Every structure is written in structure tokens, then in C-alpha cells.
Short mmCIF file of C-alpha atoms and ligand atoms in Angstrom, two decimals:
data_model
loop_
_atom_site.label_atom_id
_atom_site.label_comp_id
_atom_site.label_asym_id
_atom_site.label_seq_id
_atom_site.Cartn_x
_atom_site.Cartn_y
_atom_site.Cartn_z
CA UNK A 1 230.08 116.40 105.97
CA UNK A 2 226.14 116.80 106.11
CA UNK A 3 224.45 119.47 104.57
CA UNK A 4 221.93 121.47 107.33
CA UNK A 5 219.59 123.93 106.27
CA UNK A 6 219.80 126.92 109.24
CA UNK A 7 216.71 128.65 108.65
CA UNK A 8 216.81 131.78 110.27
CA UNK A 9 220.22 131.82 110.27
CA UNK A 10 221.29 135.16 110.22
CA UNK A 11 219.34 135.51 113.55
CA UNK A 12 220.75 135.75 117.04
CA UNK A 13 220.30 131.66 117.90
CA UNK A 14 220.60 130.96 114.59
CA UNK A 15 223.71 132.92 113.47
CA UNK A 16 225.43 131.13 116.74
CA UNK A 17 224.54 127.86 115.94
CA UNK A 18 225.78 128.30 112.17
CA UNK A 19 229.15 128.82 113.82
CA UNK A 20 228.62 125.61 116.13
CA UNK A 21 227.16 123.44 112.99
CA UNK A 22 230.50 124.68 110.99
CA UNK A 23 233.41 123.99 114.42
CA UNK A 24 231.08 120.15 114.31
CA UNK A 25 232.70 119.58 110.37
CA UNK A 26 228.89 120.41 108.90
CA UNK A 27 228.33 122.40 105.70
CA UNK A 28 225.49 124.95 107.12
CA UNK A 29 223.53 126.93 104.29
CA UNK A 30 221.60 129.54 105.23
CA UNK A 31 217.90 130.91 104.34
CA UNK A 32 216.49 134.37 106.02
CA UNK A 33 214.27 137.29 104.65
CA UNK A 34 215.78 139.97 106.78
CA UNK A 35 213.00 140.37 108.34
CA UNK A 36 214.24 141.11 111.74
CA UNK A 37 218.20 140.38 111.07
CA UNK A 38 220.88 142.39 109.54
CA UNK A 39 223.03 140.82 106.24
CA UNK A 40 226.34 142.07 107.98
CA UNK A 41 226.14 139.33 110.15
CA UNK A 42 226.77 137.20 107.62
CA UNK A 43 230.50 138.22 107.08
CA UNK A 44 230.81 138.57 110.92
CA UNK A 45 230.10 135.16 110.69
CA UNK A 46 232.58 134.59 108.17
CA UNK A 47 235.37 136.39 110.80
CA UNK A 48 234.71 133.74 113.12
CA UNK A 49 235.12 130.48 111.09
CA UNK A 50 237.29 131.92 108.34
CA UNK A 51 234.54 131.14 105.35
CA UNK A 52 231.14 132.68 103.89
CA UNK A 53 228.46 130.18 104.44
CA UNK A 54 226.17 129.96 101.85
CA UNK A 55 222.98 132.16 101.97
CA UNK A 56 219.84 132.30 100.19
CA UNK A 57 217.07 135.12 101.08
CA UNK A 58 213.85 134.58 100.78
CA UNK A 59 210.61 134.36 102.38
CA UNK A 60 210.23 130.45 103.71
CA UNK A 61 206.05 131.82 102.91
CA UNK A 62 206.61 131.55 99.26
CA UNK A 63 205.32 128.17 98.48
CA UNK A 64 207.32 127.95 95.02
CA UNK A 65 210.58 129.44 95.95
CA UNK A 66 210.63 127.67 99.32
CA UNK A 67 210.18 124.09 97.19
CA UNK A 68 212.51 125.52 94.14
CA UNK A 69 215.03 125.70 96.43
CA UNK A 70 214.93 122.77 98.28
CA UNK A 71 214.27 120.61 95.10
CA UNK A 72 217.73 122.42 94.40
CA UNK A 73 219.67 121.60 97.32
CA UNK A 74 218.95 117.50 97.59
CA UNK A 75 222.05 116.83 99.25
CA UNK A 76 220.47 118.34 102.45
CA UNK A 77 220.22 115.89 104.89
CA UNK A 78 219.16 118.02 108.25
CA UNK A 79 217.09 121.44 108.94
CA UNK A 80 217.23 123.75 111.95
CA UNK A 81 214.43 125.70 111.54
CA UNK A 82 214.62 128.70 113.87
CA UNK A 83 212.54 131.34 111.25
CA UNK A 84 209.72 132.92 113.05
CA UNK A 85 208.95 136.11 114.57
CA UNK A 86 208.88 136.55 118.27
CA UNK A 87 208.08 138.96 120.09
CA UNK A 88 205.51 138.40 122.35
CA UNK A 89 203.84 141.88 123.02
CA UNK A 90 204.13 142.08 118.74
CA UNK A 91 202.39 138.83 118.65
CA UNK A 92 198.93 140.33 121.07
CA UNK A 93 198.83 143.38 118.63
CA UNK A 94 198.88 141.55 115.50
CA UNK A 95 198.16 137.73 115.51
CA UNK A 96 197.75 137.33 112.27
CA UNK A 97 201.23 138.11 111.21
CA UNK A 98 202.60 135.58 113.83
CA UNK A 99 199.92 132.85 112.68
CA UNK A 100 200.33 133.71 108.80
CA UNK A 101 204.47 133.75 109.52
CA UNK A 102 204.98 131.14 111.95
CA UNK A 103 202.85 128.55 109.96
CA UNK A 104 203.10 129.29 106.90
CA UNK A 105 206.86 128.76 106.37
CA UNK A 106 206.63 125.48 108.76
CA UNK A 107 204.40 123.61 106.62
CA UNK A 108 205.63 125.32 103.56
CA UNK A 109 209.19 123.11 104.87
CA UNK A 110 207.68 120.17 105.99
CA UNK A 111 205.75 119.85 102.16
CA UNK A 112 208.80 120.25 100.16
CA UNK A 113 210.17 116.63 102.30
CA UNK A 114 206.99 114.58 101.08
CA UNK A 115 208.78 112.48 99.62
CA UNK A 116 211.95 112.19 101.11
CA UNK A 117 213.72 111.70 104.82
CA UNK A 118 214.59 114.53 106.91
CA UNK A 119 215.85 115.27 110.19
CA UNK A 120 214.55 117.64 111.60
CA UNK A 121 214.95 120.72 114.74
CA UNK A 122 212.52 122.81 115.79
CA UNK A 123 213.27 126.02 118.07
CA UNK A 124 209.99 125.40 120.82
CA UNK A 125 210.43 127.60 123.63
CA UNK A 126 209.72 127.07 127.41
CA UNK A 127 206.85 129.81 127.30
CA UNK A 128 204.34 126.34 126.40
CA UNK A 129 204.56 125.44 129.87
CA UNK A 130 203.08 128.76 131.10
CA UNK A 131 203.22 128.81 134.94
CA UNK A 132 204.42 125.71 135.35
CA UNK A 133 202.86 123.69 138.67
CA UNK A 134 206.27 121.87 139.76
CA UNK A 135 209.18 122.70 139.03
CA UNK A 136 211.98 122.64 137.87
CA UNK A 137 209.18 122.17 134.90
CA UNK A 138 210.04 118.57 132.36
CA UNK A 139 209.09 117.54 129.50
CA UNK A 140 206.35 115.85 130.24
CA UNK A 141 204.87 118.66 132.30
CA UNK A 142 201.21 119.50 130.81
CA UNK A 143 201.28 122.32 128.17
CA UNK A 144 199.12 125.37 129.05
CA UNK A 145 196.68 127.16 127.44
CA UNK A 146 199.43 130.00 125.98
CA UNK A 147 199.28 133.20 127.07
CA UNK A 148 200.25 135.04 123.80
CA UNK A 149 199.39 134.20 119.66
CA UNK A 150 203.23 133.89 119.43
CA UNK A 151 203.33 131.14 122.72
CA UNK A 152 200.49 129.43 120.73
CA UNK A 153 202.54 129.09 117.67
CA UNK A 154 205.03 126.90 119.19
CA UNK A 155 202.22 125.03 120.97
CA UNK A 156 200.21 124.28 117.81
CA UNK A 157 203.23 123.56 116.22
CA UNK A 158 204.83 120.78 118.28
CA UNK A 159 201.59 119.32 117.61
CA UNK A 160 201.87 119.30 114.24
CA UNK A 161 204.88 117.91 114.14
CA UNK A 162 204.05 115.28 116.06
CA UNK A 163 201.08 114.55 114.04
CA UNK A 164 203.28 114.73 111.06
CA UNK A 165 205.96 112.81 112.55
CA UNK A 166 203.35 109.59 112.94
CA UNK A 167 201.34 109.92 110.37
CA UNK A 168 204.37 109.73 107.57
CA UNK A 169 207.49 107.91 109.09
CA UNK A 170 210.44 110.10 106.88
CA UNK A 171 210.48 112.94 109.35
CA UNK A 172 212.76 112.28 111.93
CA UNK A 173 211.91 115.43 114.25
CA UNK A 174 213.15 116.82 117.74
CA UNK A 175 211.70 120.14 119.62
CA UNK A 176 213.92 121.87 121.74
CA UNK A 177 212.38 123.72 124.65
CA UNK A 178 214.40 127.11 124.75
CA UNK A 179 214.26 128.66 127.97
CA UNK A 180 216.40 132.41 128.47
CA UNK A 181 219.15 132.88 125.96
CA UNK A 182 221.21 135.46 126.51
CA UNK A 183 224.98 136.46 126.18
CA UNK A 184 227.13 136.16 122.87
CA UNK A 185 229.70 134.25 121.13
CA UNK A 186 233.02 134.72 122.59
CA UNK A 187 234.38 136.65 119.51
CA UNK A 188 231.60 139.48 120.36
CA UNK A 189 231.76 139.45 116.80
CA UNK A 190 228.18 138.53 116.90
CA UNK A 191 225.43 138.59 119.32
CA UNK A 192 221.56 139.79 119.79
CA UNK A 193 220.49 142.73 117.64
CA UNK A 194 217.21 143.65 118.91
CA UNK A 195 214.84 146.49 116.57
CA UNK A 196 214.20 149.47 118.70
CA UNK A 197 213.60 149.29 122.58
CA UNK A 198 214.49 145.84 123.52
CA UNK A 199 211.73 143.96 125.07
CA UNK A 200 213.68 141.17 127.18
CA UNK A 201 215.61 142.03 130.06
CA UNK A 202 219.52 141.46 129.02
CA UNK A 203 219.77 143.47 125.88
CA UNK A 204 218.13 146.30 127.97
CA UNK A 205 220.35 145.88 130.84
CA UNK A 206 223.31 146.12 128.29
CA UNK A 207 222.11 149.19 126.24
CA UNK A 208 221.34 150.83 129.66
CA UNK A 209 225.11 149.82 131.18
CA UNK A 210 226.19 151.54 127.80
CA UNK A 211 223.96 154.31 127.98
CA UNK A 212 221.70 153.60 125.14
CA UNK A 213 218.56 153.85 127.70
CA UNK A 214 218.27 155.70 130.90
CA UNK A 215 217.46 153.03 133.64
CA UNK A 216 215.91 149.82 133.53
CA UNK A 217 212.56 149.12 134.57
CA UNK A 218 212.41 145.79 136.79
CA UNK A 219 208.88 144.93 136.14
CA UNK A 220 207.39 144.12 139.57
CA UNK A 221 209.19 143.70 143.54
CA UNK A 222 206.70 141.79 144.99
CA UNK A 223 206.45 138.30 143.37
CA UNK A 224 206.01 135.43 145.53
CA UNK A 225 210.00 134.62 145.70
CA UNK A 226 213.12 135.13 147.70
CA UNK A 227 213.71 138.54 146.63
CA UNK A 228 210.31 139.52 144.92
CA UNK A 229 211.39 139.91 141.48
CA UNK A 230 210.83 136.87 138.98
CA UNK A 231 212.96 133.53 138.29
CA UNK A 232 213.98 132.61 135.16
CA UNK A 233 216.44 129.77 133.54
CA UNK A 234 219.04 132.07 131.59
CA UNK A 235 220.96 129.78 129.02
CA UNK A 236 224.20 131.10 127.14
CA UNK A 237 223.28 131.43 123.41
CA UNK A 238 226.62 129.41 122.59
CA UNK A 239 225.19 126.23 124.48
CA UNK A 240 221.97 126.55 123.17
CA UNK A 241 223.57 126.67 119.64
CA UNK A 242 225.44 123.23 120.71
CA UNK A 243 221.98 121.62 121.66
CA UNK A 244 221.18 121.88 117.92
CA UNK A 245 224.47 120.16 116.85
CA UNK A 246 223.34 117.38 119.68
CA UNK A 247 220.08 117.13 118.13
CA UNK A 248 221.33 116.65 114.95
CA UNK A 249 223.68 114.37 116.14
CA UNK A 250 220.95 112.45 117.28
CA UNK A 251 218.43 112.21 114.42
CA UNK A 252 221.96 111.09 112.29
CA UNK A 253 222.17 108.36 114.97
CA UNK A 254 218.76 107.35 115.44
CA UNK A 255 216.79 108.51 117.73
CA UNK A 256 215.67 105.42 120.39
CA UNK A 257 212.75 107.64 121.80
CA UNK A 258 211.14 107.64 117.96
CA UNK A 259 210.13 109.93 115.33
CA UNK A 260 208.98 113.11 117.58
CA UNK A 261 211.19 114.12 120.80
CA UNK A 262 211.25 117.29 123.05
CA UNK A 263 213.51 118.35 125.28
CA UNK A 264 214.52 120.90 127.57
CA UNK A 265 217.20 123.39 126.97
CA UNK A 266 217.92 125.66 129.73
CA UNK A 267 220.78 125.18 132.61
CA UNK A 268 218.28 123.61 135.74
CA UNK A 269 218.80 126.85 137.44
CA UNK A 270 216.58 129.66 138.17
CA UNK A 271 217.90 133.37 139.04
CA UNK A 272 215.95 136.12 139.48
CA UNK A 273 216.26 139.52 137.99
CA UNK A 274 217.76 141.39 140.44
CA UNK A 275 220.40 137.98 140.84
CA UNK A 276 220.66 138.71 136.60
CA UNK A 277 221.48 142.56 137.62
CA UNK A 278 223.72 141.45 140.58
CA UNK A 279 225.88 139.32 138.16
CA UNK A 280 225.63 141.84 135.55
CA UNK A 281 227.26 144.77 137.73
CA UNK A 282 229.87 141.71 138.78
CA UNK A 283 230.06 140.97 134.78
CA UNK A 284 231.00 144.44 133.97
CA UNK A 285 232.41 146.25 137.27
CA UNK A 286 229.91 148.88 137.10
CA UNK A 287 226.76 149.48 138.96
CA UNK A 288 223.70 149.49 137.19
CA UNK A 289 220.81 152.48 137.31
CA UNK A 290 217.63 150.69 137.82
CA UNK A 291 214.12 151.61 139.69
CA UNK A 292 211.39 148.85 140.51
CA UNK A 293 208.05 149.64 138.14
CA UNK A 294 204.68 147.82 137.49
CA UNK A 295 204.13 144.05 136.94
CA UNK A 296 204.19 143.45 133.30
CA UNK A 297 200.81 141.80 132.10
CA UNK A 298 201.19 137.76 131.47
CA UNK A 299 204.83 137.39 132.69
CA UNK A 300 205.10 134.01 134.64
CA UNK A 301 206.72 134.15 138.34
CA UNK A 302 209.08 131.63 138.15
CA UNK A 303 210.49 128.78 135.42
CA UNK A 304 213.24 126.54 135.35
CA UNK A 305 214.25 123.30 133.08
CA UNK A 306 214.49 120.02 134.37
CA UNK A 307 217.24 119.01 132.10
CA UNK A 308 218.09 116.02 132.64
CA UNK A 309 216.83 114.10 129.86
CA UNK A 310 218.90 116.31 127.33
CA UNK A 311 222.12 115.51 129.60
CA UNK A 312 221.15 111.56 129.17
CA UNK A 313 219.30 111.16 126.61
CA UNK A 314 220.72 114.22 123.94
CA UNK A 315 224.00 113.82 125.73
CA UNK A 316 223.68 117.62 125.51
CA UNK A 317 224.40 119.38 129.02
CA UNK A 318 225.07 123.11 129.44
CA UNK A 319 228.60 124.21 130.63
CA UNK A 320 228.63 128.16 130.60
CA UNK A 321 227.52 130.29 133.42
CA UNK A 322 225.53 133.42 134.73
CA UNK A 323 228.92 135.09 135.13
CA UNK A 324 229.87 133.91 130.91
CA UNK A 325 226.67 134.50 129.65
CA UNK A 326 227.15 138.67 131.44
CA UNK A 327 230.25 139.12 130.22
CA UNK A 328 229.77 138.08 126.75
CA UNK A 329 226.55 140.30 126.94
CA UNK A 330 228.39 143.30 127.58
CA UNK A 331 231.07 142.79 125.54
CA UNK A 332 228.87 142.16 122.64
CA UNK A 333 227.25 145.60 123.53
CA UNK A 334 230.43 147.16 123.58
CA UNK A 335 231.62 145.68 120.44
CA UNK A 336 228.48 146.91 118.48
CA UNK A 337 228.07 150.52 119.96
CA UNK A 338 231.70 150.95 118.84
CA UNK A 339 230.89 148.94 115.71
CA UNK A 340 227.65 149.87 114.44
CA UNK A 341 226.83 147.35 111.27
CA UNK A 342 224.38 149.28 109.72
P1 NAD B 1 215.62 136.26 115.42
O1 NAD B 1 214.47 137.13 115.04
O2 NAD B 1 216.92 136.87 115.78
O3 NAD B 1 215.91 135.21 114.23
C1 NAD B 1 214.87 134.74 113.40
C2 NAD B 1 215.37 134.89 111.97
O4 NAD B 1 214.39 134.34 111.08
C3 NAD B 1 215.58 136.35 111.56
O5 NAD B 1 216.85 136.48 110.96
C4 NAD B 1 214.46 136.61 110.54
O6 NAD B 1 214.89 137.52 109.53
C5 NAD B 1 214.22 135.20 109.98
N1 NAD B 1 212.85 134.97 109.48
C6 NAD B 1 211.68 135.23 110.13
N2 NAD B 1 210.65 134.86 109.36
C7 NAD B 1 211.17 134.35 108.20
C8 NAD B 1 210.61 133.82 107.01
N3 NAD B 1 209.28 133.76 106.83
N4 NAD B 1 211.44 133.41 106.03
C9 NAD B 1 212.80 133.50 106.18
N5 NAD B 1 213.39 133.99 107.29
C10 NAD B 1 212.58 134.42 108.29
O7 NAD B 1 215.09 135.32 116.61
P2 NAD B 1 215.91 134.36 117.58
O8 NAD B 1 215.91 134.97 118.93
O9 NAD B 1 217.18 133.94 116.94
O10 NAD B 1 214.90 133.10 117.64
C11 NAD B 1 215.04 132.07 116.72
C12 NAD B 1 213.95 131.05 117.00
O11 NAD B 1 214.01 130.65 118.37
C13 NAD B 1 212.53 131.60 116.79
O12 NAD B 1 211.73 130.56 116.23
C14 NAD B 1 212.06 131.91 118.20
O13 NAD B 1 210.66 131.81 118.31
C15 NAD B 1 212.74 130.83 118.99
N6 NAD B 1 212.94 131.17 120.41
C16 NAD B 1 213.63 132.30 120.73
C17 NAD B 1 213.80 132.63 122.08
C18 NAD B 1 214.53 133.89 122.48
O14 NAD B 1 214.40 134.31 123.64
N7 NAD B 1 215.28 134.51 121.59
C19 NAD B 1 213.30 131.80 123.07
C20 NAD B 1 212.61 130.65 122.69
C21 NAD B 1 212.44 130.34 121.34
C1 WQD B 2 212.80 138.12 131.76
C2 WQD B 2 212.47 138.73 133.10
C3 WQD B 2 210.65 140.28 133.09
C4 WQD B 2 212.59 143.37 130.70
C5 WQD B 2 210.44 136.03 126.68
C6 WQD B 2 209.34 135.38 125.90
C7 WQD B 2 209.67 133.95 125.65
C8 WQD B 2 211.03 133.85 124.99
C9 WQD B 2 212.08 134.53 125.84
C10 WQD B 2 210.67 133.69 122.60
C11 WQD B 2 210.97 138.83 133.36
C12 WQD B 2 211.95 140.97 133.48
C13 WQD B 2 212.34 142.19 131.39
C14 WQD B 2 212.66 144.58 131.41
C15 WQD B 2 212.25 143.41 133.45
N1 WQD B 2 211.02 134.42 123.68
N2 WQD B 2 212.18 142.23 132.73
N3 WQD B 2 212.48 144.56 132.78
O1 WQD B 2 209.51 137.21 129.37
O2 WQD B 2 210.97 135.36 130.36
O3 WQD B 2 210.53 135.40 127.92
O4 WQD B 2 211.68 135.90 125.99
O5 WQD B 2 210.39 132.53 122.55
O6 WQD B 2 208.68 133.38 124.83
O7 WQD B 2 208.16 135.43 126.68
O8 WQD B 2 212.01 137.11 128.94
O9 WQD B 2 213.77 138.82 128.96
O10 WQD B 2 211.37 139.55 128.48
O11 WQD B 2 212.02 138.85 130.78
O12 WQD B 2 212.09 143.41 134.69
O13 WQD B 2 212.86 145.70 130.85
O14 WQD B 2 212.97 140.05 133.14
O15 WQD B 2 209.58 140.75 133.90
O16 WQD B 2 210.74 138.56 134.70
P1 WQD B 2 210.67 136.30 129.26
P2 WQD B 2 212.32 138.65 129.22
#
């Protein structure tokens, strides 16, 4: 079955949807510095499907090792390119790493597929719509003016894919639209490893329900919704990974809606962060220490996907929910506090 390069693939989307590409019949192989991901995940992958996928590391910013190795590997016929860095708050205090990171090992991909066709997946994220003005937010909502050098990465680079996808007619290229993943493959063999205090809300719910942190901060009370705290579209990690076997599926196919696509991946519904707590405590029958603190600067009130043109027109819909995506969280965290891999 097809080759597909998973770059970023011993990260938390990407280690998931390895595991997805390989239950599908693909042959993933695998390219990541390490840069924010641990090498142990690699044979916790291997627990899951039985085999070591293939892994190269290196730095997708080295022009000659990034073409080397794909002049190496022609028999790769799709890429899911997840390799970035992300955080947000890492992104305001040091742009350039996020610009020189972000781009550089995009375009340092696209080059090496001058000559040749390619499908190709991009991880986008939902953060391009900003605060969106309708919702539940589609794909054709207007982008905003990002709030963060990481949001404008994704921005500037849908753009030049789609600029690349017209302009050369072998790159066959989708976007995906991530909204909230959270949760972990069923195994809890693998899940999200964040470096140091976690900055989004489930891994610090987790490490607090474990005891890692003393209480969780819910940033803000008084938001302009139902119960004052802010609404987001929480997808489980393992359907997220299946939108990128969809889209693949897809650009094999040929995609009707052209060369460059986007589309939401989230589940169409909004909760809000004390509903995420709520189901948490449900999740893992105990309560969970919490205090309400200060907004935190440039989050948005309230996002959720339209997704119905990834139910239609990926024939990708979400089928795991709040309840799943808690559990799997906490088992995960159990898992790895018990099972350090470091
Ligand atoms: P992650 O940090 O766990 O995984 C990214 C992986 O890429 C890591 O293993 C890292 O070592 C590797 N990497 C980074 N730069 C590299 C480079 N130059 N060369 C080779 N490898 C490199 O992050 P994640 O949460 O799995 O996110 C994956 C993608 O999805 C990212 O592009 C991110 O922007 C996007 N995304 C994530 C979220 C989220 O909430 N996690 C939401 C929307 C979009
Ligand atoms: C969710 C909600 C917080 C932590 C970010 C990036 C986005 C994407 C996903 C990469 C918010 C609240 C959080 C805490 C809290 N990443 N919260 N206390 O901000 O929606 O999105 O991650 O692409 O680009 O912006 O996710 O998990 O940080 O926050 O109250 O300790 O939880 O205010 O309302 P966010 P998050």
C-alpha cells in the first residue's frame, strides 16, 4: 500500500495518526527532530500495531538532507505534514523561531516535489478564524488578522499553498482546520506529552487530577456565555488522526473541489470549560480542585466547526465524545505517571 511521509510523527497528532495511516493498510515513515517529542514513542507505537515504523530524524530546515531524503524515498506517494512548533504564548516571545521553523521546513517540502506529484495534508488549525462572527464558524468564514506569530504561520501558509497549488498543477493539497484535540489512543499507550507546565487546558486538568499541579486556573468567569467561562470545539485526537487517512483518501481519489481544499475538523459542538471540567470529574469519578483567575490575553470567547463539508464532502465525520475524549485523557495520564518514558 502507499507510502505517506508523517512528518512530525512522533508528535501527539502525529504519532496517532501513524497508528490510523498503518490500521488503513498504509506504509507510514516517519521524519521528526525531537524537538518537542520523545523517541520512546516510537516503540509505544510499535506496541500498538505490532511493527516499528520507519523513522528518520532530522531537521525538515536542512535544505540538503530534507531533499537527500526524499530523492531517496521516491516511492512516496502522500505527506502529512504536521512538523511545526506551537505554542502560542512561545510563538509572542520569540517569532522568529516560529517563522524560521514553521516556513522553513514547509517550503523546504514543497521544493523537493518540483518535479513530481504529491498529495498533500497540511495540519491548519481553527485559531485563523480568530473570533469568528457566526458561528458555528465554516470554511469559508473570512480569516482574521491572527492574534499570535504562530496563528500567522498557518494563515500565511494556507496561502502559500494555495498559491502553490495553482501556480504548478502536481500538488494535490488539502488543509485541515484543527479545532481542540484532546484525549488519547485507546491503548493509553500513547497520548500528549507536553514540556513543562502545560499551556492548554486538558493536559493541565489531567496532571492536576493526578497531582502533578495544585489546582487549575480557569482563566476568566465572566465571558459573554451560558456559564461565563469560554466555548470551545474539543475533538478526540483518534478522529482527528482519521481525518488525515480521509484526506488522503481523497487526494488518492481525486479531489472534485481541485488542487487546494480546507476543511473543518472539530465535532460541531461547543462546551465550555467548566462543561470540559464537569465531564472530566464524570470521566474520572473524582472532583477536581479548581479556582476562577484572570482572563488570559488573546483567548477567543467562543468557537465551534461547522463540519459539514468534511462529513459530505471528506466523508470524514467525528464519532467519539466529550465523555471518550476524558477518559482516554486520564487514562493516558495515569499510564505515563506510572510509566514515565524518559
Ligand atoms: P507536537 O509538538 O506534539 O508535534 C510536532 C512534531 O514535529 C514534534 O514531534 C516535533 O519534534 C516535530 N518537529 C517540529 N519541528 C520540526 C522540524 N523542523 N523538523 C522535523 N520535525 C519537527 O505538536 P502536535 O500537537 O502534534 O501538532 C502537530 C501539528 O498540528 C502542528 O503543525 C500544530 O501546529 C498543528 N495543530 C495542533 C493543535 C493542537 O492543539 N495540538 C491544534 C491545531 C493545529
Ligand atoms: C482552551 C480553553 C482557555 C488552560 C490553543 C491554541 C490553538 C491550538 C489549540 C495549536 C480556553 C482555558 C486553558 C488553563 C483555562 N493549538 N484554559 N486554564 O487556547 O483554545 O487553543 O490550543 O494550533 O492554536 O490557541 O486551547 O487548551 O489553551 O484553552 O481556563 O490552564 O481553556 O482560557 O478557554 P486554545 P487551550
Amino acid at each position: 500500500m502507499s507510502k505517506i511521509l508523517v512528518t512530525g510523527g512522533i508528535g501527539y497528532i502525529g504519532s496517532h495518526t501513524v497508528v490510523e495511516l498503518y490500521n488503513a493498510g498504509y506504509t507510514p515513515i516517519i521524519v521528526d527532530n525531537l524537538s518537542n517529542s520523545n523517541i520512546k514513542i516510537l516503540d509505544q507505537i510499535e506496541k500498538i500495531i505490532g511493527v516499528k515504523p520507519e523513522f528518520h530524524q532530522f531537521d525538515l530546515c536542512d535544505i540538503q538532507q530534507t531533499a537527500s531524503f526524499i530523492a531517496a524515498n521516491p516511492d512516496i506517494t502522500g505527506i502529512i505534514h504536521f512538523a511545526a512548533s506551537k505554542a502560542v504564548g512561545e510563538s509572542v516571545a520569540d517569532p522568529l523561531k516560529y517563522y524560521h521553523n514553521n516556513f522553513f521546513s514547509l517550503i523546504n517540502l514543497l521544493n523537493a516535489y518540483r518535479e513530481k506529484e504529491i498529495n498533500f495534508v497540511f495540519s491548519s488549525s481553527c485559531t485563523v478564524y480568530g473570533e469568528p462572527d457566526i458561528l458555528p464558524v465554516t470554511e469559508s468564514a473570512p480569516v482574521k488578522k491572527a492574534t499570535s506569530p504562530y496563528g500567522n504561520t498557518k494563515q500565511i501558509a494556507e496561502e502559500i499553498l494555495e498559491e502553490i497549488a495553482g501556480a504548478y498543477g502536481n500538488y494535490n493539497i488539502i488543509a485541515l482546520r484543527y479545532f481542540n484535540p484532546v484525549g488519547a489512543h485507546q491503548s493509553a499507550l500513547i497520548g500528549e506529552l507536553p514540556n513543562g507546565v502545560p499551556q492548554n487546558l486538558l493536559p493541565f486538568i489531567t496532571q492536576t487530577a493526578i497531582g502533578k499541579r495544585e489546582k487549575l486556573t480557569v482563566f476568566g468567569n465572566d465571558y459573554d456565555t451560558p456559564d461565563g467561562s469560554c466555548i470551545r470545539d474539543y475533538i478526540h485526537v483518534v478522529d482527528l488522526a482519521k481525518a488525515h487517512v480521509a484526506a488522503i483518501k481523497l487526494l488518492e481519489r481525486g479531489n472534485p473541489n481541485g488542487k487546494y481544499d480546507v476543511f473543518n475538523v472539530g465535532t460541531g459542538n461547543g462546551y465550555s470549560v467548566l462543561e470540559a471540567i464537569k465531564a472530566f470529574e464524570k470521566a474520572s469519578g473524582q472532583p477536581l480542585k479548581y479556582e476562577f483567575g484572570p482572563k488570559r490575553d488573546g483567548d477567543i470567547i467562543q468557537v465551534w466547526g461547522d463540519v459539514n463539508k468534511s462529513s459530505t464532502e471528506l466523508g470524514w465525520k467525528a464519532e467519539l465524545g466529550i465523555d471518550e475524549m476524558m477518559a482516554s485523557a486520564w487514562a493516558w495520564e495515569k499510564y505515563i505517571h506510572e510509566n514515565p518514558l524518559d
